[in-house]
Structure formats: structure tokens, C-alpha cells
GROMACS .gro file of C-alpha atoms in nm:
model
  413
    1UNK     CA    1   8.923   7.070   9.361
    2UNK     CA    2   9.190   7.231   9.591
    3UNK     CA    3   9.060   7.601   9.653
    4UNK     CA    4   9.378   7.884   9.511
    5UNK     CA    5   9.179   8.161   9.596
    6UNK     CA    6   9.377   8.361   9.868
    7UNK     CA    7   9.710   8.420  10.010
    8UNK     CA    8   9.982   8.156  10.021
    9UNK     CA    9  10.101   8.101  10.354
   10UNK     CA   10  10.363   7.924  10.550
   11UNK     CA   11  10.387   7.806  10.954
   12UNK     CA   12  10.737   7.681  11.081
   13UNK     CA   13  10.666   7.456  11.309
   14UNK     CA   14  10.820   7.163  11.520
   15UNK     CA   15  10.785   7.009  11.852
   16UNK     CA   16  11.148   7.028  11.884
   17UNK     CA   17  11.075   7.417  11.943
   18UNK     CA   18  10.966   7.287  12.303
   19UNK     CA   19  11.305   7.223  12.397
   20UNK     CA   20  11.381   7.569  12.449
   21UNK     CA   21  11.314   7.568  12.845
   22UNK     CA   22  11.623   7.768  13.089
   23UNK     CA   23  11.465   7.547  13.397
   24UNK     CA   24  11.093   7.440  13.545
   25UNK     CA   25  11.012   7.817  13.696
   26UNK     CA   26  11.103   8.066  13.391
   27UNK     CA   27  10.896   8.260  13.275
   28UNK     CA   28  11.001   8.194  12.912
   29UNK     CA   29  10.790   7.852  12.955
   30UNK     CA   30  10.740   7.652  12.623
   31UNK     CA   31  10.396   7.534  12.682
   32UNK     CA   32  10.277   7.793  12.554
   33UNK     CA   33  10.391   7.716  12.219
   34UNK     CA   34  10.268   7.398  12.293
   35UNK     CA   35   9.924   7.511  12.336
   36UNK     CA   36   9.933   7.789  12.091
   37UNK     CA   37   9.996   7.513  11.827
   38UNK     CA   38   9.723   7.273  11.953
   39UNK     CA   39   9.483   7.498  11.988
   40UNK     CA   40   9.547   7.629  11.609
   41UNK     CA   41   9.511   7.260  11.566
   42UNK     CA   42   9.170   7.182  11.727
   43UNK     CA   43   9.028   7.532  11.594
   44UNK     CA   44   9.082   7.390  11.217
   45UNK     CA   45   9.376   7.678  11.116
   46UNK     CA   46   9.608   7.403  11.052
   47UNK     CA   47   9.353   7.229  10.786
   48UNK     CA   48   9.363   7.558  10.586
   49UNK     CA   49   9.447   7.420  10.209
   50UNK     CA   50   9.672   7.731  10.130
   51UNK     CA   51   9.893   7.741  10.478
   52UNK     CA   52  10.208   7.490  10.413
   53UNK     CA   53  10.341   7.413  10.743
   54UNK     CA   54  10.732   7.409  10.721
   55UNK     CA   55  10.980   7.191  10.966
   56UNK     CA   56  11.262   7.414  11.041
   57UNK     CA   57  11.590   7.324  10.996
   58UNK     CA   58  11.908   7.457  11.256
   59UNK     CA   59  12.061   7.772  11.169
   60UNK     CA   60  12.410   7.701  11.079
   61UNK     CA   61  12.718   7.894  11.241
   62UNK     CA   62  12.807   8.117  10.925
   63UNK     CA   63  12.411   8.196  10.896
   64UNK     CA   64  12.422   8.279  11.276
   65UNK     CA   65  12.748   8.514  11.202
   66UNK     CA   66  12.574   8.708  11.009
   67UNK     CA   67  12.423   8.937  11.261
   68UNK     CA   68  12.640   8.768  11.580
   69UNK     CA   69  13.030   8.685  11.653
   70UNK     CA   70  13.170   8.386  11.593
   71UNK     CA   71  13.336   8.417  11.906
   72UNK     CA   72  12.979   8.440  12.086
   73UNK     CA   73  12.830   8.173  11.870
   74UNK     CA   74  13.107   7.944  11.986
   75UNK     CA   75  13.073   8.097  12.344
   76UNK     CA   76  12.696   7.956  12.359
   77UNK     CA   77  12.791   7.607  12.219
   78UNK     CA   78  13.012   7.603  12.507
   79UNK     CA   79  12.817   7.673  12.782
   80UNK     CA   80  12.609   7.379  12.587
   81UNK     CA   81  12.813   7.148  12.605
   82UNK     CA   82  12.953   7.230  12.980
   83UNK     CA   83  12.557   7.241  13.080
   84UNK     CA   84  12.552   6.876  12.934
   85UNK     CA   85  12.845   6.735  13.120
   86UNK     CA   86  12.860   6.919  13.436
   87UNK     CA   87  12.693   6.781  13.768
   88UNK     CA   88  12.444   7.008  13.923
   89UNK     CA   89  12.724   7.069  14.239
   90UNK     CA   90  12.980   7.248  14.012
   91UNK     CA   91  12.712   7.389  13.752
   92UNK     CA   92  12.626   7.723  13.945
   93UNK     CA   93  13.060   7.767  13.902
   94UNK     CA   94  13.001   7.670  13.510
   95UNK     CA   95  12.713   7.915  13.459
   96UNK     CA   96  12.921   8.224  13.608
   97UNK     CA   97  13.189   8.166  13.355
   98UNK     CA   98  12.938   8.340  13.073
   99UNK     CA   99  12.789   8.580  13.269
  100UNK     CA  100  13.001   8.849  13.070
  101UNK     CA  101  12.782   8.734  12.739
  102UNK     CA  102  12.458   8.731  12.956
  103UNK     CA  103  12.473   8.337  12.971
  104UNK     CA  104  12.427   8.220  13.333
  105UNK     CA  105  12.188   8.478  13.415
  106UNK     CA  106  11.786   8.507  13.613
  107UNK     CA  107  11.693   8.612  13.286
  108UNK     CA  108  11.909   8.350  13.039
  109UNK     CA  109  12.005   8.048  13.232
  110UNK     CA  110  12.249   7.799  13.069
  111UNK     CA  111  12.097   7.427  12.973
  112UNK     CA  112  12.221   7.203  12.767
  113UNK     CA  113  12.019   7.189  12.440
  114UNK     CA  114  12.093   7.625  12.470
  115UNK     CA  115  12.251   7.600  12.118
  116UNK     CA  116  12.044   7.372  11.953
  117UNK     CA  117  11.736   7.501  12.083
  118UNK     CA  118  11.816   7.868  11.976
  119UNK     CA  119  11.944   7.779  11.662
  120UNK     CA  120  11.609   7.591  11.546
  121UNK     CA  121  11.404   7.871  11.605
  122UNK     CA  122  11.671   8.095  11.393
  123UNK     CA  123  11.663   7.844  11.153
  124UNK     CA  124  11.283   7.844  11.141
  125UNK     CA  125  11.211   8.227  11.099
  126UNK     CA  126  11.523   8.223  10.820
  127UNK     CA  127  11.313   7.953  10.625
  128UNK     CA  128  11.009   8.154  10.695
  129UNK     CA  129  11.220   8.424  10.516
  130UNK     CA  130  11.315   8.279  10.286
  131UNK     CA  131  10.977   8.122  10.148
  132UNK     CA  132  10.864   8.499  10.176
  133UNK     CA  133  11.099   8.652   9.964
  134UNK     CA  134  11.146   8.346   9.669
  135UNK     CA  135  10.811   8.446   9.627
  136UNK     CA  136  10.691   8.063   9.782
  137UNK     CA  137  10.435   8.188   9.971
  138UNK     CA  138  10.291   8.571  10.073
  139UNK     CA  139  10.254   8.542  10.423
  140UNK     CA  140  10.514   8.350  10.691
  141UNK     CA  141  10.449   8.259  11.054
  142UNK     CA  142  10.694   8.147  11.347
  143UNK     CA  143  10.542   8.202  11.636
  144UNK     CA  144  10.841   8.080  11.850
  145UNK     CA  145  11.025   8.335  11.686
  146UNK     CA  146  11.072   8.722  11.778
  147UNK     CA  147  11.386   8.694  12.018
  148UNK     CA  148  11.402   9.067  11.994
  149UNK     CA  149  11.664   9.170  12.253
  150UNK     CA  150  11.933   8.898  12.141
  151UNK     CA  151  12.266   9.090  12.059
  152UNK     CA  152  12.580   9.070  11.799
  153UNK     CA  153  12.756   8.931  12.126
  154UNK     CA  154  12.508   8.862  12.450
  155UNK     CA  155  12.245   8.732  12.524
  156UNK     CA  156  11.978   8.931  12.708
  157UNK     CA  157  11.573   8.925  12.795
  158UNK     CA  158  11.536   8.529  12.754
  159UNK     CA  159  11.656   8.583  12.379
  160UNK     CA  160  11.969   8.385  12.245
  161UNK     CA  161  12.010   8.416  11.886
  162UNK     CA  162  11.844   8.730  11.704
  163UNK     CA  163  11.593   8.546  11.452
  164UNK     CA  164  11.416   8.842  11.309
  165UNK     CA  165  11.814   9.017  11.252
  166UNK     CA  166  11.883   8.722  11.132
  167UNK     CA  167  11.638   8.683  10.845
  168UNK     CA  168  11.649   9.040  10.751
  169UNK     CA  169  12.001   9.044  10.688
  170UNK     CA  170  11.920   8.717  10.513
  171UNK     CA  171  11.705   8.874  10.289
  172UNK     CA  172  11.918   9.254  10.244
  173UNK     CA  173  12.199   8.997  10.144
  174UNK     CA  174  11.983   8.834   9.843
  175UNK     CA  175  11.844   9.196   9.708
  176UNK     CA  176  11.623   9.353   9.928
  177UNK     CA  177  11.659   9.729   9.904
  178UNK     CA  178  11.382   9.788  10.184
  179UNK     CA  179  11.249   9.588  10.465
  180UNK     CA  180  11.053   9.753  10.744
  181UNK     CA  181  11.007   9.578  11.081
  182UNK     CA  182  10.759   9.648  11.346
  183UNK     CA  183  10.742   9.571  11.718
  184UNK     CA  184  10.481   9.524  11.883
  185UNK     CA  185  10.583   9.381  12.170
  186UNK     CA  186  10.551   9.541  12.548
  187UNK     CA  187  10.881   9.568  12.554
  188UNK     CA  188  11.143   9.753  12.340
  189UNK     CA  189  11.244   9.577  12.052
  190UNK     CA  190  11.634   9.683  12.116
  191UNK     CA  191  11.821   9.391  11.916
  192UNK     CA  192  11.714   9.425  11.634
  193UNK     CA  193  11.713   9.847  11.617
  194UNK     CA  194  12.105   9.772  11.681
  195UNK     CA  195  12.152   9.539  11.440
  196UNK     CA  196  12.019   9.816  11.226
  197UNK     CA  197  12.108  10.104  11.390
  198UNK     CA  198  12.308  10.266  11.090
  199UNK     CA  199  12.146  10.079  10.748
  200UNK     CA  200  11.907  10.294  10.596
  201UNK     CA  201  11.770  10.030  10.419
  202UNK     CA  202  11.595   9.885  10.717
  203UNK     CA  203  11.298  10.076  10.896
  204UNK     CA  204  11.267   9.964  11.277
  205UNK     CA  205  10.963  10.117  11.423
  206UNK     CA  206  10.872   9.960  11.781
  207UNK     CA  207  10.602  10.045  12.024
  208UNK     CA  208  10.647   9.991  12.404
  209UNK     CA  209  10.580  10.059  12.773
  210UNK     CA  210  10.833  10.383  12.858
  211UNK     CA  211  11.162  10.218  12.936
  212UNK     CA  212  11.167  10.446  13.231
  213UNK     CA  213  10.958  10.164  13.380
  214UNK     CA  214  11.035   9.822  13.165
  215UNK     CA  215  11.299   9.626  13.068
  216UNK     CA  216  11.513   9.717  12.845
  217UNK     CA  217  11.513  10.061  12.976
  218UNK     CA  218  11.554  10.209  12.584
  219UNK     CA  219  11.347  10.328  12.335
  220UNK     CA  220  11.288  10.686  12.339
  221UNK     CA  221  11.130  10.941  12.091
  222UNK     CA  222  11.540  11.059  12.004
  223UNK     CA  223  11.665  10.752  11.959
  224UNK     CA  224  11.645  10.792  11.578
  225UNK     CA  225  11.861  10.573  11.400
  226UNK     CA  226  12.299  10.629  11.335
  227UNK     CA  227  12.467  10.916  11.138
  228UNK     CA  228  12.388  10.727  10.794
  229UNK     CA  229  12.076  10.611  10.879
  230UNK     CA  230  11.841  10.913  11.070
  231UNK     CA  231  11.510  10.823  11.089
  232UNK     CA  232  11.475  10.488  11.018
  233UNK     CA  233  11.486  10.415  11.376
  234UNK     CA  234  11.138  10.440  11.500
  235UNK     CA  235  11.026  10.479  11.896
  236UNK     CA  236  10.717  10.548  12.061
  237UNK     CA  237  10.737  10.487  12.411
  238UNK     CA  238  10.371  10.471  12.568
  239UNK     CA  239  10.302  10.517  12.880
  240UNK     CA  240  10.225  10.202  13.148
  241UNK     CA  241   9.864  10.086  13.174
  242UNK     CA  242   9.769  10.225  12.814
  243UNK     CA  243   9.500  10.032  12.685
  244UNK     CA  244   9.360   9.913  12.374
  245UNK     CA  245   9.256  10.236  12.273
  246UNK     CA  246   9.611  10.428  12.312
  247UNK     CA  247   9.823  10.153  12.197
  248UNK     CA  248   9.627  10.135  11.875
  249UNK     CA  249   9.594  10.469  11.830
  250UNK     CA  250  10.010  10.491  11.881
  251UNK     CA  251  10.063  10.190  11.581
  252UNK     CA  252   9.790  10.398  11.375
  253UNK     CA  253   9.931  10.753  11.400
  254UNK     CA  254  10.263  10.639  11.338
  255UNK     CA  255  10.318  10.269  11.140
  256UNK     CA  256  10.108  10.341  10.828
  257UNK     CA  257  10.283  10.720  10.731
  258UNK     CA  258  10.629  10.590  10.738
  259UNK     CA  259  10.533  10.279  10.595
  260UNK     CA  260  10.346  10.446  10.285
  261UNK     CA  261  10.650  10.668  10.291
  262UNK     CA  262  10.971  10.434  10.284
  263UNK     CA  263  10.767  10.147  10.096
  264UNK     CA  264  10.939   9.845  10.199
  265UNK     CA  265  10.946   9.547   9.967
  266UNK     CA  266  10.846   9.284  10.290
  267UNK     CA  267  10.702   9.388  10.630
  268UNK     CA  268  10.814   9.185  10.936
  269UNK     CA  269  10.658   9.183  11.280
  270UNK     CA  270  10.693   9.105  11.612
  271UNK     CA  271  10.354   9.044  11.800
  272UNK     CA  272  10.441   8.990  12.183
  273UNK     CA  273  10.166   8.895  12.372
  274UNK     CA  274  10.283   9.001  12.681
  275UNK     CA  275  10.078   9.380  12.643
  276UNK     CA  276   9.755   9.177  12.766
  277UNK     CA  277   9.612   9.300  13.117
  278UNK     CA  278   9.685   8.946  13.228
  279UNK     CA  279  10.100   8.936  13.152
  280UNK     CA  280  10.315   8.907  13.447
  281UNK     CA  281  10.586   9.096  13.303
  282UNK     CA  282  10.458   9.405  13.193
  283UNK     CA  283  10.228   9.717  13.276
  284UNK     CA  284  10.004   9.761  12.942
  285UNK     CA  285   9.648   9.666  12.978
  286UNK     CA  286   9.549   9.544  12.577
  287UNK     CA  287   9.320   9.261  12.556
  288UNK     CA  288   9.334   8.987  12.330
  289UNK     CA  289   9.079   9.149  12.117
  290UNK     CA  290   9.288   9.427  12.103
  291UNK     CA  291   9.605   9.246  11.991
  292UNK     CA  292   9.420   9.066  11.726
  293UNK     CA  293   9.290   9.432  11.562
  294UNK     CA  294   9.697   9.440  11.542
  295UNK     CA  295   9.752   9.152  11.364
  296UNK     CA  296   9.474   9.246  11.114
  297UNK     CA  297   9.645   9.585  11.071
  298UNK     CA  298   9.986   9.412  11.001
  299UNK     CA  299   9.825   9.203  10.735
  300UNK     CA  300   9.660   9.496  10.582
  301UNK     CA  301  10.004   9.723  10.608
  302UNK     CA  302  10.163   9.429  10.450
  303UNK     CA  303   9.885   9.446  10.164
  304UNK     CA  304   9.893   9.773  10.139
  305UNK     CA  305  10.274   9.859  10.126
  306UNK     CA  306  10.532   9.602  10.115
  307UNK     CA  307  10.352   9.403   9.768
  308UNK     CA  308  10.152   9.160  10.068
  309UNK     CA  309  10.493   9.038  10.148
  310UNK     CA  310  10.488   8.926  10.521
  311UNK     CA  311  10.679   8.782  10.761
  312UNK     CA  312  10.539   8.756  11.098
  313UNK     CA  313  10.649   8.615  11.462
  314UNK     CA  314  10.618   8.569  11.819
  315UNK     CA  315  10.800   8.727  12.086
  316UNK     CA  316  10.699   8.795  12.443
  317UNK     CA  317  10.402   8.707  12.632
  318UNK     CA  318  10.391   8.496  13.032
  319UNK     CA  319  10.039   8.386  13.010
  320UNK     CA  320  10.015   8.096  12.903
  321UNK     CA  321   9.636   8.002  12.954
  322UNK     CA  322   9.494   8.325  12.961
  323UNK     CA  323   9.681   8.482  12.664
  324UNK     CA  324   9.912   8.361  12.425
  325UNK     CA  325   9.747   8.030  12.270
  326UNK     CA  326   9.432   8.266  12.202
  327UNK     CA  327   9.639   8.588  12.073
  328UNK     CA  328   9.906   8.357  11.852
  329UNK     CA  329   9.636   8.082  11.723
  330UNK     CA  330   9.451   8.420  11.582
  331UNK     CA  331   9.783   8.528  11.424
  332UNK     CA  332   9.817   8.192  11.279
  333UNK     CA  333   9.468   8.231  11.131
  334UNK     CA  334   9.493   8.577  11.002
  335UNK     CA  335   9.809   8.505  10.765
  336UNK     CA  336   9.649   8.204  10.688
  337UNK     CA  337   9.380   8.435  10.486
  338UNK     CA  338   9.080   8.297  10.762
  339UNK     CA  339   9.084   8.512  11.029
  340UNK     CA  340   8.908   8.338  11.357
  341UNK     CA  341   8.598   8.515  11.490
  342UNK     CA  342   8.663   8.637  11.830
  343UNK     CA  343   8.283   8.471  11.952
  344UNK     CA  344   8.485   8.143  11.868
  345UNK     CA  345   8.462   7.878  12.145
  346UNK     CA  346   8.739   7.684  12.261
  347UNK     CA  347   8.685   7.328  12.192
  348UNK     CA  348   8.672   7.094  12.521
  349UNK     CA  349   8.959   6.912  12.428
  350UNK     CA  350   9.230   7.190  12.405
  351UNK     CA  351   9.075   7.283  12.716
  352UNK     CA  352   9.136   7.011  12.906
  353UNK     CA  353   9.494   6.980  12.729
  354UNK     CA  354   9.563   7.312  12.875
  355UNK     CA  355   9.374   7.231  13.227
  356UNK     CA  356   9.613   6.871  13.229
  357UNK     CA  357   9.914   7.129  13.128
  358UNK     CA  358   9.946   7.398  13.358
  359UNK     CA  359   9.784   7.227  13.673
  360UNK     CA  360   9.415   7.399  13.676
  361UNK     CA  361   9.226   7.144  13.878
  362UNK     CA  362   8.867   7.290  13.798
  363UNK     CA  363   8.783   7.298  13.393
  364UNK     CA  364   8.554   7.584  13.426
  365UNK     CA  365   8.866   7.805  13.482
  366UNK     CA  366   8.995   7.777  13.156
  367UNK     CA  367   8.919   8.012  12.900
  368UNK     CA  368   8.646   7.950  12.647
  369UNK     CA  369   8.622   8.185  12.411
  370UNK     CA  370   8.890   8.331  12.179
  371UNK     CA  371   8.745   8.665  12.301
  372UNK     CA  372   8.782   8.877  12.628
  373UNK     CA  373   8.428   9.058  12.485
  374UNK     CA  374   8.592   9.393  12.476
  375UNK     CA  375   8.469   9.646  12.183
  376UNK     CA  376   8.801   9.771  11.992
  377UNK     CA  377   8.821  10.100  11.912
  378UNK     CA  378   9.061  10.415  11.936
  379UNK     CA  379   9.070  10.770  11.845
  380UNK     CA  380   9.235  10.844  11.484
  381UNK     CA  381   9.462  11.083  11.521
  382UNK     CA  382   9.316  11.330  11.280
  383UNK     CA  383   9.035  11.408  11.465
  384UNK     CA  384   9.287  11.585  11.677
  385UNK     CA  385   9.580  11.554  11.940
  386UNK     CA  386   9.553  11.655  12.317
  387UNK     CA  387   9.861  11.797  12.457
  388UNK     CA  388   9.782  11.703  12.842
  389UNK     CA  389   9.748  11.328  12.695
  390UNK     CA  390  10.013  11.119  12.810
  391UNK     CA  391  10.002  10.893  12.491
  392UNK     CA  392   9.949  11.171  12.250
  393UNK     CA  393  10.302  11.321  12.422
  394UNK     CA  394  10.465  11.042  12.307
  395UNK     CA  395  10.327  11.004  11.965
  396UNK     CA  396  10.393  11.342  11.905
  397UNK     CA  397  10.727  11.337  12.019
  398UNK     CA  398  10.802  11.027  11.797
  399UNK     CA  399  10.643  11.196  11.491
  400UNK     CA  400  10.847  11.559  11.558
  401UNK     CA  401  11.135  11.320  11.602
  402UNK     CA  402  11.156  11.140  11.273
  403UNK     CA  403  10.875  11.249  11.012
  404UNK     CA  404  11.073  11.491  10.866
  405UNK     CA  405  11.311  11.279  10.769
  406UNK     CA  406  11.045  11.102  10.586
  407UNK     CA  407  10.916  11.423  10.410
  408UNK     CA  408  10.620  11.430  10.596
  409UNK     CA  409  10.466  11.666  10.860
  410UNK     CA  410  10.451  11.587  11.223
  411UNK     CA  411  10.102  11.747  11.256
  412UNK     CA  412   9.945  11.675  10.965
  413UNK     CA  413  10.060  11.358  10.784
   0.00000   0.00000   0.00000
């Protein structure tokens, strides 16, 4: 007899999603959705009797114009099609054409399935969405999701099309009154705070490395949502090298008061792996241990106050041995309702899958465990805040910022 105990949950997934590659040498490398997915797969996640896995379907043009132009989204299908039918001599000319939408780019070169690519994974997290909020399932992953930095008219940091805008906007335009979205991602989840900049319907709380050091160079404690909207725009900006220990103690003295307080109706994240010690891209120094006590949080904030409505996704993260299979293949589990034990070992054959993948000649220097064996733990911040703390400055500069606009009190609450 099929076990309905536990949480209904969804994964969008397709290996189409691997055709979202700007060139051999960018950072933004698909295998590691590739191996995120197979090592789900040989760790038994995928087997789970209540996770539906879901093939996603492309976002169409009007769906896309919902939070972009039309005259971007047509913009992007062109440098699609001139990637397609350009020789490589003249491309370099092509690519400059859209460098005024951030097309043609280090960070967002132009290839030819750009459209289609972008669209699917758009498409995925808005079926994710909506599964979520038809009350199909509780729980919704897309892991190749999170595009974060995408905006109404550019693109910018790897990111094409907005997903996560995308399906909240999706979901505000069928009768949602309240959705709250948190980032979690090293860097500053800007796209989507300016998609809903001025809608107080739509908490954004992100927490970052300072943008005084990181891409996109935004974030900060004041930046507190638009005239109509103060306080729903959420920033704490943590210092560089914060570890498990500050970072968690930043989501904890922050994410569950204004969640309790605005009491959104779904709760989506963004879980960039790209905090870990190991990223190339960033300066934070979480483990994957540590990003997995996030992920259990989000579940539980999700339980606790949005009615266990939860839509979660991807995002950054340029490890793709070290890191991201582990961190997302744990996400994958958790909303699945059977979270993965971190003394876990890695079966041989994803191993060797990964070895054969990303040209590591010796086996033994593949990771083995879905652990780095670190002991999580932080500080609550009730026991107290330390003014000559770095990561306490910000926190409390976040909570002075925008508590009060929440009714609650920057020191105590």
C-alpha cells in the first residue's frame, strides 16, 4: 500500500535544463545540475513515493512579460537566433549589439539555445508554482532555478529570465495576498527585491556577503523597500569570511520575526550554494553542513508560517564536485519529507560519474560523504548582541532598519 503519510512534494526536472551553457569555461557550468540530479538519483530521493517529479514546460512570452519587457524578451530571442546563424568570425560583432541589455557580456554570453534554455527553467519554477499554490503538492523544488539578478530589461550575473519574479507574480496574480521570499544566496538577491521594490504584498528578505566586496554591489541595511512598500525589503549584509555560525545566526535573528509577523500564505527560497568555503566566486566560508541546517530551517519556516506552503530553488554555487550536488541533493531530500543524514556515503557510481565528468583522474579525490564533518551551531541572538561584532553590526542595523515597520522591537523581538 502506497505510504500518504507526509508532505506532498514536487521536483521539476529535465535534462533539457543542461542546455543552459554561455561556452566550455563559465562558471555557470551545467554539470552540476547534472550531478546534483544523479546523485539525488543514486542516493534513493528520487524513489520517494510522495515527491512527483514534474517535466517543465517553456515559459511563454506573455508569462515572461509579466515581470520583463516585451521589447527585452524579443531582444534575447534575437541574439538567439543571430547566435544560431552567425559564423564564429562575425559573432564577437553580433554579441556587442546586446551589450546595452547585458547580452554579450563575461558574465552572460550569447548562444544559441539563450531563449529556450532560459525560458525552460522559467517555465519549470512557474509549474513548481503553480502545483504549490493549487494546493497539488506542499513543497516544490527547481534546483536550476533561482536566477536572482535577472531584470525587467537586462540580463545580469549569469541570470536571463527572473524565475522566482516570475512565479511570484504568477501566484499575486491568482490571489495571493502575501508571499515572502528569502535569499540565501552569497550574493544579493537584487532582481527580485526590484521586481518588488514597491508591493507590499511581497516580503524580500536576502542575506549576503557586504556588496562593498561582491557582486552586485547592493544590499544594504537602508535599502528598505519603495514609498508604498517600507519594510518589506529586507537586507543583511554580512561581512566576508562569516562562517556557519554568523550566517545562521543572521537568517535566525532576522527571517523567523518578520516572517511570524507578515505571515505569508507561501514561502519561497533561494539556496545558492556558492557560500561554501570551497566557491570560487565568493568570500563566505559555510560548509555544506551548514547550508543544509538552512534548508531544514526553510522547511520548518514554511511549516511554521506560510500553512507548509513552499517553493524552493537553486541559484548560485561554482563547485561543482565539492559542493553543489551534495548541498542541492540534500535540498531535494528535505522537501521531499526524508531528509539525508549528513554521515551518508556517496555511492561509487555517482562518484565515478562525477570523476568521468569533471576530469579528476584519481577516484579517491572525490568526495564521499554528504558531510564536511563540521558541528553546526550559532549563537541565538537572545542570549545577547556584541556591538564590536562585525555580524551583529549588521544584524542590528537590518533589524533598527525595518522591525518597526513590522511592529516589533529591534532589541528585543
Amino acid at each position: 500500500m502506497e505510504n500518504t503519510a507526509g508532505p506532498r512534494s514536487a521536483l521539476v526536472w529535465d535534462d533539457a535544463f543542461l542546455n543552459y551553457r554561455f561556452s566550455d569555461t563559465h562558471p555557470m557550468n551545467p554539470v552540476r545540475l547534472k550531478l546534483t540530479h544523479r546523485l539525488a538519483k543514486a542516493l534513493g530521493v528520487l524513489d520517494r513515493q510522495r515527491l512527483v517529479q514534474l517535466k517543465p514546460p517553456l515559459a511563454t512570452d506573455a508569462e515572461l512579460a509579466t515581470v520583463h519587457s516585451i521589447e527585452y524578451i524579443a531582444q534575447v530571442k534575437a541574439a538567439s537566433r543571430d547566435a544560431e546563424t552567425s559564423d564564429a568570425t562575425i559573432f564577437g560583432n553580433i554579441a556587442r549589439v546586446y551589450e546595452g541589455i547585458g547580452l554579450g557580456t563575461e558574465d552572460c554570453p550569447v548562444f544559441a539555445d539563450l531563449h529556450a534554455s532560459s525560458a525552460r527553467i522559467a517555465g519549470g519554477t512557474l509549474m513548481a508554482a503553480k502545483a504549490v499554490w493549487n494546493n497539488e503538492v506542499d513543497r516544490a523544488v527547481n534546483f536550476a532555478g533561482g536566477m536572482h539578478h535577472a531584470q525587467r530589461a537586462a540580463a545580469s550575473g549569469f541570470c536571463i529570465y527572473n524565475d522566482a519574479a516570475l512565479a511570484i507574480q504568477w501566484m499575486l496574480d491568482n490571489g495571493a495576498e502575501r508571499i515572502a521570499y528569502v535569499d540565501l544566496d552569497a550574493h544579493h538577491g537584487d532582481g527580485v527585491e526590484q521586481a518588488f521594490w514597491n508591493d507590499p504584498r511581497v516580503l524580500t528578505i536576502s542575506i549576503h556577503e557586504t556588496g562593498l566586496l561582491l557582486f552586485p554591489g547592493t544590499g544594504f541595511a537602508k535599502d528598505i523597500g519603495g514609498p508604498e512598500a517600507e519594510g518589506t525589503a529586507v537586507n543583511v549584509a554580512v561581512p566576508a569570511s562569516v562562517s556557519d555560525a554568523g550566517f545562521l545566526r543572521a537568517a535566525h535573528a532576522v527571517v523567523p520575526q518578520l516572517l511570524r509577523a507578515f505571515q505569508p500564505q507561501v514561502l519561497v527560497t533561494q539556496h545558492g550554494a556558492d557560500g561554501h568555503r570551497h566557491d570560487p566566486l565568493a568570500d563566505l566560508n559555510l560548509s555544506v553542513d551548514g547550508q543544509r541546517q538552512l534548508m531544514l530551517d526553510a522547511c520548518d519556516w514554511a511549516e511554521d508560517f506560510a500553512n507548509g506552503k513552499w517553493l524552493a530553488l537553486g541559484g548560485g554555487g561554482y563547485s561543482p564536485m565539492k559542493v553543489v550536488p551534495r548541498a542541492w541533493a540534500h535540498l531535494v531530500a528535505i522537501a521531499a519529507g526524508t531528509p539525508i543524514s549528513p554521515r551518508t556515503e556517496i555511492p561509487q557510481s555517482w562518484r565515478e560519474l562525477a570523476g568521468a565528468e569533471l576530469g579528476v583522474d584519481n577516484i579517491d579525490d572525490v568526495v564521499t560523504t554528504m558531510s564536511d564533518e563540521v558541528d553546526v551551531w550559532w549563537r541565538s541572538w537572545e542570549v545577547g548582541y556584541d556591538p564590536a561584532d562585525a555580524t551583529d553590526q549588521s544584524i542590528m542595523a537590518t533589524r533598527k532598519a525595518v522591525f518597526p515597520f513590522h511592529g516589533l522591537d529591534p532589541w528585543f523581538d
